[in-house]
Coordinates of C-alpha atoms and ligand atoms in Angstrom, one line a residue:
M1 CA -52.7 -15.1 -10.0
A2 CA -49.8 -17.5 -9.4
K3 CA -47.0 -16.3 -7.2
Q4 CA -43.7 -15.9 -9.0
L5 CA -40.5 -17.7 -8.2
F6 CA -37.2 -16.6 -9.8
I7 CA -34.3 -19.0 -9.6
K8 CA -30.8 -18.3 -10.9
T9 CA -28.5 -21.4 -10.9
F10 CA -24.7 -21.3 -10.7
G11 CA -22.3 -24.3 -11.1
C12 CA -22.8 -27.9 -11.9
Q13 CA -25.6 -30.1 -13.3
M14 CA -26.5 -31.2 -9.8
N15 CA -27.3 -27.6 -9.0
V16 CA -29.4 -27.3 -12.2
H17 CA -31.3 -30.4 -11.1
D18 CA -31.6 -29.2 -7.5
S19 CA -33.1 -25.9 -8.8
A20 CA -35.7 -27.8 -10.7
R21 CA -36.5 -29.8 -7.5
M22 CA -36.9 -26.5 -5.6
A23 CA -39.4 -25.3 -8.3
D24 CA -41.2 -28.7 -7.9
V25 CA -41.6 -28.3 -4.1
M26 CA -42.9 -24.8 -4.4
A27 CA -45.4 -25.5 -7.3
P28 CA -48.1 -27.0 -4.9
L29 CA -48.0 -23.7 -3.0
G30 CA -48.9 -21.8 -6.2
Y31 CA -45.5 -20.7 -7.2
A32 CA -44.7 -20.5 -11.0
L33 CA -41.3 -19.9 -12.4
T34 CA -40.6 -16.4 -13.8
E35 CA -37.5 -15.0 -15.7
D36 CA -38.2 -11.6 -14.3
A37 CA -36.4 -11.2 -10.9
G38 CA -37.9 -7.7 -10.6
A39 CA -41.5 -9.1 -10.5
A40 CA -40.8 -12.2 -8.3
D41 CA -42.2 -12.9 -4.9
I42 CA -39.2 -15.1 -4.1
V43 CA -35.8 -14.6 -5.7
L44 CA -33.5 -17.6 -5.1
L45 CA -29.9 -18.0 -6.0
N46 CA -28.7 -21.6 -6.1
T47 CA -25.0 -21.2 -5.6
C48 CA -21.6 -22.9 -6.3
H49 CA -18.6 -22.8 -4.0
I50 CA -16.2 -25.0 -6.1
R51 CA -13.9 -22.1 -7.0
E52 CA -13.4 -18.6 -5.5
K53 CA -14.6 -17.0 -8.7
A54 CA -17.9 -19.0 -8.6
A55 CA -18.5 -17.9 -5.0
E56 CA -17.7 -14.2 -5.7
K57 CA -20.1 -14.2 -8.6
V58 CA -22.9 -14.8 -6.1
Y59 CA -22.1 -11.7 -4.1
S60 CA -22.1 -9.5 -7.2
E61 CA -25.4 -10.9 -8.2
L62 CA -26.8 -10.3 -4.8
G63 CA -25.8 -6.6 -5.0
R64 CA -27.6 -6.3 -8.4
L65 CA -30.8 -8.1 -7.2
R66 CA -31.0 -6.1 -4.0
R67 CA -31.6 -2.9 -6.1
R68 CA -34.4 -4.6 -8.0
I69 CA -36.0 -6.0 -4.9
E70 CA -35.8 -2.6 -3.1
A71 CA -37.5 -1.0 -6.2
R72 CA -40.3 -3.6 -6.0
R73 CA -40.8 -2.9 -2.3
R74 CA -41.0 0.8 -2.9
A75 CA -43.8 0.1 -5.3
G76 CA -45.7 -1.9 -2.6
G77 CA -44.5 -5.5 -3.5
E78 CA -42.7 -7.8 -1.1
T79 CA -39.9 -10.1 -2.2
L80 CA -38.1 -12.8 -0.2
L81 CA -34.4 -13.1 -1.1
A82 CA -33.0 -16.6 -0.6
V83 CA -29.6 -18.1 -1.1
A84 CA -29.4 -21.9 -1.5
G85 CA -26.7 -24.4 -2.5
C86 CA -23.0 -24.7 -1.6
V87 CA -22.1 -21.1 -0.9
A88 CA -25.0 -21.0 1.6
Q89 CA -23.8 -24.3 3.1
A90 CA -20.1 -23.3 3.4
E91 CA -20.5 -19.6 4.3
G92 CA -23.9 -19.2 5.9
P93 CA -23.1 -16.8 8.8
E94 CA -20.4 -14.9 6.7
L95 CA -22.9 -14.6 3.9
L96 CA -25.4 -12.9 6.1
A97 CA -22.7 -10.6 7.5
R98 CA -21.6 -9.6 3.9
A99 CA -25.2 -9.5 2.6
P100 CA -27.4 -8.6 5.5
F101 CA -30.4 -8.0 3.2
V102 CA -30.7 -11.8 2.5
D103 CA -33.8 -13.4 4.1
L104 CA -33.2 -17.1 3.8
V105 CA -30.0 -19.3 3.6
L106 CA -30.6 -22.9 2.7
G107 CA -28.0 -25.7 2.1
P108 CA -28.2 -28.3 -0.7
L109 CA -29.3 -31.1 1.6
T110 CA -32.2 -29.2 3.1
L111 CA -33.8 -27.8 -0.1
F112 CA -36.9 -29.9 0.5
R113 CA -37.6 -27.7 3.5
L114 CA -38.0 -24.6 1.3
P115 CA -41.8 -24.4 1.6
E116 CA -41.7 -24.5 5.4
F117 CA -38.9 -22.0 5.4
V118 CA -40.8 -19.6 3.2
A119 CA -43.9 -20.0 5.5
Q120 CA -41.7 -19.3 8.5
A121 CA -40.4 -16.1 6.7
H122 CA -44.0 -15.0 5.9
R123 CA -45.0 -15.5 9.5
A124 CA -42.1 -13.4 10.7
L125 CA -43.0 -10.6 8.3
A126 CA -46.6 -10.7 9.3
A127 CA -45.5 -10.5 12.9
G128 CA -43.7 -7.3 12.0
A129 CA -40.2 -8.7 12.0
C130 CA -38.9 -6.2 9.4
P131 CA -36.1 -4.3 10.9
V132 CA -35.0 -1.3 8.9
A133 CA -31.4 -1.3 7.6
A134 CA -29.1 1.7 8.0
D135 CA -29.9 2.9 4.5
G136 CA -33.7 2.9 5.2
G137 CA -34.5 -0.4 3.3
R138 CA -35.9 -3.5 4.9
K139 CA -33.2 -5.6 6.6
G140 CA -33.1 -9.3 5.7
L141 CA -34.7 -11.8 8.0
G142 CA -31.4 -13.8 8.2
L143 CA -32.9 -17.2 8.7
I144 CA -30.5 -20.1 8.2
D145 CA -31.0 -23.8 7.6
T146 CA -27.8 -25.6 6.7
D147 CA -28.2 -28.8 8.7
F148 CA -27.0 -32.2 7.4
P149 CA -30.3 -34.0 8.0
A150 CA -30.2 -37.6 9.2
E151 CA -32.6 -38.7 6.4
P152 CA -31.7 -38.3 2.8
K153 CA -33.4 -35.5 1.0
F154 CA -34.7 -37.9 -1.7
D155 CA -37.1 -39.3 0.9
H156 CA -38.7 -35.9 1.2
L157 CA -38.9 -34.8 -2.4
P158 CA -42.0 -35.4 -4.6
A159 CA -41.5 -37.5 -7.8
P160 CA -40.0 -35.1 -10.3
G161 CA -42.3 -33.5 -12.9
V162 CA -42.1 -34.3 -16.6
Q163 CA -38.7 -33.2 -17.9
G164 CA -39.2 -33.9 -21.6
P165 CA -37.1 -36.0 -23.9
S166 CA -33.8 -35.5 -22.1
A167 CA -34.1 -36.0 -18.4
F168 CA -31.8 -36.0 -15.3
L169 CA -32.0 -38.5 -12.6
S170 CA -30.1 -38.0 -9.4
I171 CA -28.8 -41.3 -8.0
Q172 CA -26.2 -40.3 -5.5
E173 CA -25.4 -37.3 -3.4
G174 CA -22.2 -36.1 -1.5
C175 CA -18.7 -37.5 -1.7
D176 CA -16.4 -39.5 0.6
R177 CA -13.3 -39.2 -1.6
F178 CA -11.8 -36.0 -0.1
C179 CA -9.6 -34.8 -3.0
T180 CA -7.5 -32.3 -1.2
F181 CA -8.5 -29.4 -3.5
C182 CA -12.3 -29.9 -3.3
V183 CA -15.1 -28.5 -1.1
V184 CA -17.8 -31.0 -2.1
P185 CA -17.4 -33.4 0.8
Y186 CA -17.8 -30.4 3.1
T187 CA -20.8 -28.7 1.3
R188 CA -22.7 -31.8 0.2
G189 CA -21.8 -34.1 3.0
A190 CA -21.1 -37.9 3.1
E191 CA -21.9 -40.1 0.2
Y192 CA -25.5 -41.3 0.0
C193 CA -26.8 -43.7 -2.7
R194 CA -30.4 -44.0 -3.6
P195 CA -31.8 -47.6 -3.6
A196 CA -32.0 -49.2 -7.0
A197 CA -35.8 -49.7 -6.7
D198 CA -36.3 -46.0 -6.3
I199 CA -34.0 -45.2 -9.2
I200 CA -35.8 -47.7 -11.5
A201 CA -39.2 -46.4 -10.5
E202 CA -38.1 -42.8 -11.2
A203 CA -36.6 -43.8 -14.6
E204 CA -39.9 -45.5 -15.6
A205 CA -41.8 -42.4 -14.6
L206 CA -39.5 -40.2 -16.7
I207 CA -39.8 -42.5 -19.7
A208 CA -43.6 -42.5 -19.3
G209 CA -43.4 -38.7 -19.3
G210 CA -41.6 -38.7 -22.7
A211 CA -37.9 -39.1 -21.8
V212 CA -35.8 -41.0 -24.4
E213 CA -32.5 -40.0 -22.9
I214 CA -31.6 -40.2 -19.2
T215 CA -28.5 -38.7 -17.6
L216 CA -27.7 -40.2 -14.1
L217 CA -26.3 -37.6 -11.8
G218 CA -24.0 -37.9 -8.7
Q219 CA -20.8 -36.3 -7.5
N220 CA -19.2 -39.7 -7.6
V221 CA -21.8 -41.3 -9.7
N222 CA -20.1 -44.6 -10.6
G223 CA -19.3 -45.1 -7.0
W224 CA -23.0 -45.9 -6.6
R225 CA -23.8 -49.1 -4.8
D226 CA -27.0 -50.5 -3.3
A227 CA -27.3 -51.7 0.3
D228 CA -27.0 -55.3 -0.9
G229 CA -23.7 -54.6 -2.6
T230 CA -25.1 -54.2 -6.2
R231 CA -22.7 -52.0 -8.1
F232 CA -23.1 -49.3 -10.7
G233 CA -22.6 -51.6 -13.8
D234 CA -25.5 -53.8 -12.6
L235 CA -27.7 -50.7 -12.2
L236 CA -26.9 -49.6 -15.8
R237 CA -27.9 -53.1 -17.0
R238 CA -31.2 -52.8 -15.3
L239 CA -31.9 -49.3 -16.6
A240 CA -30.8 -50.3 -20.1
G241 CA -33.6 -52.9 -20.2
L242 CA -36.3 -50.3 -19.7
P243 CA -38.5 -50.2 -22.8
G244 CA -38.5 -46.8 -24.5
L245 CA -35.0 -45.7 -23.2
K246 CA -32.8 -44.8 -26.2
A247 CA -29.8 -43.2 -24.6
L248 CA -28.2 -43.4 -21.2
R249 CA -25.4 -41.1 -19.8
Y250 CA -23.9 -40.6 -16.4
T251 CA -21.8 -37.9 -14.8
T252 CA -19.5 -37.3 -13.0
S253 CA -17.4 -40.5 -12.7
H254 CA -14.2 -41.2 -10.8
P255 CA -11.4 -43.3 -12.3
R256 CA -11.1 -45.3 -9.0
E257 CA -14.7 -46.5 -9.3
V258 CA -14.4 -47.8 -12.9
D259 CA -14.5 -51.6 -12.4
D260 CA -14.4 -54.5 -14.8
A261 CA -18.2 -54.8 -14.7
L262 CA -18.6 -51.2 -15.7
I263 CA -16.2 -51.6 -18.6
A264 CA -18.1 -54.7 -19.7
A265 CA -21.3 -52.8 -19.6
H266 CA -20.0 -50.2 -22.0
G267 CA -19.3 -53.0 -24.4
E268 CA -22.6 -54.7 -24.0
L269 CA -25.2 -51.9 -23.6
Q270 CA -25.8 -50.1 -26.9
V271 CA -28.0 -47.6 -25.1
L272 CA -25.0 -46.3 -23.2
V273 CA -23.6 -43.5 -25.3
P274 CA -20.0 -44.0 -26.4
F275 CA -18.9 -40.9 -24.6
L276 CA -17.7 -40.7 -21.0
H277 CA -16.8 -37.8 -18.8
L278 CA -13.9 -39.2 -16.7
P279 CA -11.9 -36.4 -14.9
V280 CA -8.2 -37.0 -14.5
Q281 CA -7.3 -33.5 -13.1
S282 CA -3.5 -34.0 -13.7
G283 CA -1.1 -36.1 -15.7
S284 CA 1.6 -36.1 -13.0
D285 CA 1.6 -38.9 -10.5
R286 CA 3.3 -36.6 -7.9
I287 CA 0.4 -34.1 -8.2
L288 CA -2.2 -36.8 -8.3
K289 CA -0.9 -38.2 -5.0
A290 CA -0.9 -34.7 -3.4
M291 CA -4.5 -34.3 -4.7
N292 CA -5.4 -37.6 -3.0
R293 CA -7.0 -38.9 -6.2
G294 CA -6.1 -42.5 -5.6
H295 CA -5.0 -43.2 -9.2
T296 CA -1.9 -42.7 -11.3
A297 CA -1.8 -41.4 -14.9
A298 CA -1.0 -44.9 -16.1
H299 CA -4.0 -46.3 -14.3
Y300 CA -6.2 -43.6 -16.0
L301 CA -4.8 -44.3 -19.4
D302 CA -5.2 -48.1 -19.0
L303 CA -8.9 -47.5 -18.1
V304 CA -9.4 -45.4 -21.2
A305 CA -7.7 -48.0 -23.4
R306 CA -9.9 -50.8 -21.9
L307 CA -13.1 -48.7 -22.3
K308 CA -12.2 -48.0 -25.9
A309 CA -11.5 -51.6 -26.6
A310 CA -14.9 -52.6 -25.1
R311 CA -16.8 -50.0 -27.1
P312 CA -15.5 -49.0 -30.4
G313 CA -15.9 -45.3 -31.0
L314 CA -15.9 -44.5 -27.3
M315 CA -14.3 -41.1 -26.5
V316 CA -13.6 -39.4 -23.2
S317 CA -13.9 -35.8 -21.9
S318 CA -12.1 -34.8 -18.7
D319 CA -11.5 -32.1 -16.1
F320 CA -8.1 -30.6 -15.5
I321 CA -6.7 -28.4 -12.7
V322 CA -3.5 -26.4 -13.5
G323 CA -1.3 -24.8 -10.9
F324 CA -2.1 -27.1 -8.0
P325 CA 0.4 -26.3 -5.2
G326 CA 3.9 -27.5 -6.1
E327 CA 3.1 -28.1 -9.8
S328 CA 6.3 -27.8 -11.8
E329 CA 6.7 -27.3 -15.5
A330 CA 7.5 -31.0 -15.8
D331 CA 4.2 -31.9 -13.9
F332 CA 2.3 -29.6 -16.3
A333 CA 4.0 -31.3 -19.3
A334 CA 2.7 -34.6 -18.0
T335 CA -0.8 -33.2 -18.0
L336 CA -0.4 -32.1 -21.7
E337 CA 0.8 -35.6 -22.4
V338 CA -2.2 -37.3 -20.8
V339 CA -4.5 -35.1 -22.9
E340 CA -2.9 -36.5 -26.1
R341 CA -2.5 -40.1 -24.9
A342 CA -6.1 -40.4 -23.7
D343 CA -7.3 -38.7 -26.9
V344 CA -9.4 -36.3 -24.8
I345 CA -11.9 -34.5 -27.2
Q346 CA -13.5 -32.0 -24.7
A347 CA -12.6 -30.8 -21.3
F348 CA -13.1 -28.4 -18.5
A349 CA -9.8 -26.8 -17.5
F350 CA -9.5 -24.7 -14.3
K351 CA -6.8 -22.8 -12.5
Y352 CA -6.4 -24.2 -9.0
S353 CA -8.4 -22.1 -6.6
P354 CA -7.5 -22.5 -2.9
R355 CA -10.7 -23.2 -1.0
P356 CA -10.9 -22.4 2.7
G357 CA -10.8 -25.5 4.9
T358 CA -9.5 -27.8 2.2
P359 CA -6.0 -29.4 2.9
A360 CA -4.5 -28.1 -0.3
A361 CA -5.2 -24.5 0.5
S362 CA -2.6 -24.6 3.3
L363 CA 0.1 -26.5 1.3
P364 CA 3.4 -24.6 0.7
D365 CA 4.5 -23.8 -2.9
Q366 CA 1.3 -22.2 -4.0
V367 CA 1.8 -21.5 -7.8
P368 CA 1.8 -17.8 -8.7
E369 CA -1.3 -16.5 -10.5
A370 CA 0.7 -15.5 -13.7
V371 CA 2.1 -19.1 -14.0
K372 CA -1.4 -20.6 -13.6
E373 CA -2.8 -18.2 -16.3
E374 CA 0.0 -19.1 -18.7
R375 CA -0.4 -22.8 -18.2
L376 CA -4.2 -22.6 -18.5
A377 CA -3.8 -20.8 -21.8
R378 CA -1.5 -23.4 -23.2
L379 CA -3.8 -26.3 -22.1
M380 CA -6.9 -24.5 -23.4
A381 CA -5.2 -24.1 -26.8
R382 CA -4.4 -27.8 -26.9
L383 CA -7.9 -28.7 -25.9
D384 CA -9.6 -26.3 -28.4
A385 CA -7.4 -27.7 -31.2
R386 CA -8.3 -31.3 -30.3
Q387 CA -12.0 -30.4 -30.1
M388 CA -11.9 -28.8 -33.6
A389 CA -10.0 -31.8 -35.0
F390 CA -12.7 -34.2 -33.6
N391 CA -15.5 -31.9 -35.0
Q392 CA -13.8 -32.0 -38.4
A393 CA -13.4 -35.7 -38.2
S394 CA -17.2 -35.9 -37.6
V395 CA -18.0 -34.6 -41.1
G396 CA -19.5 -37.4 -43.2
R397 CA -20.5 -39.4 -40.1
R398 CA -24.0 -40.2 -39.0
F399 CA -25.2 -39.6 -35.5
P400 CA -28.4 -40.0 -33.6
V401 CA -29.3 -36.5 -32.6
L402 CA -31.9 -35.5 -30.0
L403 CA -33.3 -32.2 -31.1
D404 CA -33.6 -30.2 -27.9
R405 CA -33.9 -26.5 -28.7
P406 CA -34.8 -24.1 -31.5
G407 CA -31.9 -22.5 -33.5
R408 CA -31.4 -18.8 -34.1
R409 CA -32.7 -19.0 -37.7
P410 CA -36.3 -19.8 -38.7
G411 CA -36.6 -23.5 -39.5
Q412 CA -33.5 -24.4 -37.6
L413 CA -33.4 -26.9 -34.7
V414 CA -30.4 -27.8 -32.5
G415 CA -29.6 -31.1 -30.8
R416 CA -26.7 -33.0 -29.4
S417 CA -24.6 -35.7 -30.9
P418 CA -23.6 -38.7 -28.7
Y419 CA -20.4 -36.7 -28.0
M420 CA -22.3 -33.7 -26.7
Q421 CA -21.5 -31.6 -29.8
P422 CA -24.3 -29.2 -30.6
V423 CA -25.7 -30.1 -34.0
H424 CA -27.7 -27.6 -36.2
V425 CA -30.2 -28.8 -38.7
M426 CA -32.7 -27.1 -41.0
T427 CA -36.0 -28.9 -41.0
E428 CA -39.7 -28.3 -41.8
T429 CA -40.9 -31.7 -40.5
A430 CA -38.8 -32.7 -37.4
R431 CA -40.0 -31.5 -34.0
L432 CA -38.3 -30.6 -30.8
G433 CA -37.8 -33.8 -28.7
E434 CA -37.4 -36.1 -31.7
L435 CA -34.4 -38.4 -32.0
V436 CA -33.3 -38.2 -35.6
E437 CA -30.4 -39.6 -37.7
V438 CA -28.2 -36.7 -38.9
E439 CA -25.4 -36.8 -41.5
I440 CA -22.8 -34.2 -40.5
E441 CA -21.9 -31.8 -43.3
A442 CA -19.9 -29.0 -41.6
A443 CA -17.7 -28.5 -38.5
H444 CA -17.1 -25.4 -36.5
P445 CA -15.0 -25.0 -33.4
H446 CA -17.9 -25.7 -31.0
S447 CA -20.7 -27.1 -33.1
L448 CA -21.6 -29.2 -36.2
A449 CA -24.2 -28.7 -38.9
G450 CA -25.9 -31.6 -40.8
V451 CA -29.0 -32.9 -42.6
I452 CA -31.6 -35.2 -41.2
L453 CA -31.8 -38.6 -43.0
E454 CA -35.3 -39.8 -43.6
A455 CA -34.4 -43.4 -43.9
P456 CA -30.8 -44.1 -43.1
P457 CA -29.5 -46.2 -46.1
R458 CA -26.2 -47.3 -44.4
Q459 CA -24.8 -48.0 -41.0
D460 CA -22.0 -45.9 -39.7
P461 CA -19.4 -48.4 -38.4
E462 CA -18.9 -46.3 -35.3
R463 CA -22.6 -45.5 -35.0
A464 CA -23.3 -44.3 -31.5
C465 CA -26.6 -45.4 -30.0
A466 CA -29.9 -46.8 -31.0
Ligands
SAM1 N1 -16.6 -35.4 -8.7 C1 -15.9 -34.9 -9.8 C2 -14.5 -35.6 -9.9 O1 -14.1 -36.3 -9.1 O2 -13.9 -35.3 -10.9 C3 -15.8 -33.5 -9.9 C4 -16.7 -32.6 -9.2 S1 -16.2 -30.9 -9.2 C5 -17.8 -30.2 -8.9 C6 -15.9 -30.4 -10.8 C7 -14.5 -30.0 -11.1 O3 -14.2 -28.8 -10.5 C8 -13.5 -31.0 -10.7 O4 -13.3 -32.1 -11.5 C9 -12.2 -30.1 -10.7 O5 -11.6 -30.2 -11.9 C10 -12.8 -28.7 -10.5 N2 -12.4 -28.2 -9.2 C11 -12.8 -28.7 -8.0 N3 -12.2 -28.0 -6.9 C12 -11.4 -27.1 -7.5 C13 -10.5 -26.1 -7.0 N4 -10.3 -25.9 -5.8 N5 -9.8 -25.4 -8.0 C14 -10.0 -25.5 -9.3 N6 -10.8 -26.4 -9.8 C15 -11.5 -27.2 -8.9
SF4_2 FE1 -14.6 -33.4 -5.2 FE2 -12.9 -35.5 -5.5 FE3 -15.4 -35.9 -4.6 FE4 -15.0 -35.2 -7.1 S1 -14.3 -37.1 -6.1 S2 -16.5 -34.3 -5.7 S3 -13.3 -33.8 -7.0 S4 -13.8 -34.7 -3.5

């Protein structure tokens, strides 16, 4: 019988992708994914350190999992408990002090070493290295691998397995921008860009495996460049030419890395969806400077205007942080203004969370929690209203929709519009994985409903992608 691997992922799309890669490297050793942590031979948490709340969730989850693992051990089963990702990288030794029942601690850049690490753990257990904890249970092995290896992890990973119609392709890792609030440069290390040839080869393999939509991933994805100086816009052009690719997305991009060639690519390449996640974080130039973002609000608004001019129908989503140290009511008002002026239709909004070791954590004028709460509530209300308005304005439009999951009702499938709105359709003929043309009939706060058009009789002037 296959050995069982349980993975729970916290945080960003990069982590979701990394989790899939860890499943890929364990598959040749006979490990199959399970959803039952209580029956797993390895329980792995792939963690996020971006905000304090995200990191604390990991410790609560570890407490819950420990009880299930102990129960399995009492019944004669052995489970290895592993923590991977950014909490592992940032807090390795502290993590083991707080959760001494953990066996393996593995950073995001060394995930390819998981098989060897598991073998090392099994050797230690076979050699009798199972000290008893104070409460009578088995103490964790406490093995740590949080190096920043000299060679990029991509060189050690096997080609990814078939991902289906919508696939992720990691093109860049780490970040050199050092925004003063952010842990990423410390947990994921210096920026590394994969060579274009490797990216194209992986995209071809994904398409051959059935992908029609590819999302390029990187912490600073549009900062990608090849050793010969080729920039991100050129990479998009090459990918857009691949036969069979119907939609191309990328996340997360930085305003400072949007150049003329990238804006032109949005105008020329119909395969690029007319939707861009372009985080601004704040609308106040004073705060943007303190954040070390390297752009002003006016620069951001100018980019959005130029992107929209290049590609009619293009809309942006964004990330916002409220309550950065020193943020005044006037600074916050500037953030609300940028939401309106950039016509943001969706966003992630966060209360500033001081992260140990980042410059902003030791700035004076930390904003009181109650003020952050109140500003976040006001911002969220604005963002929700804008999202609802955009959903309502979608009624009557036609979108290409990639059906990617079953709905709750029999005969219902759910897909995503080019603007990432979930779209519900009732169908007896369409199948999961199909890209269909849908006319939108109803709007809800966070989703749309529509009908599949068999043969589209007319062209929506702002029609999104092929
Ligand atoms: N590279 C992306 C960029 O430059 O926008 C973002 C990566 S980060 C994983 C995702 C988002 O988390 C950021 O855009 C920011 O809004 C938020 N974030 C990062 N650090 C934060 C902190 N200390 N407190 C609150 N939110 C934070
Ligand atoms: Fe963090 Fe800034 Fe890098 Fe984004 S660009 S990952 S926010 S340091």
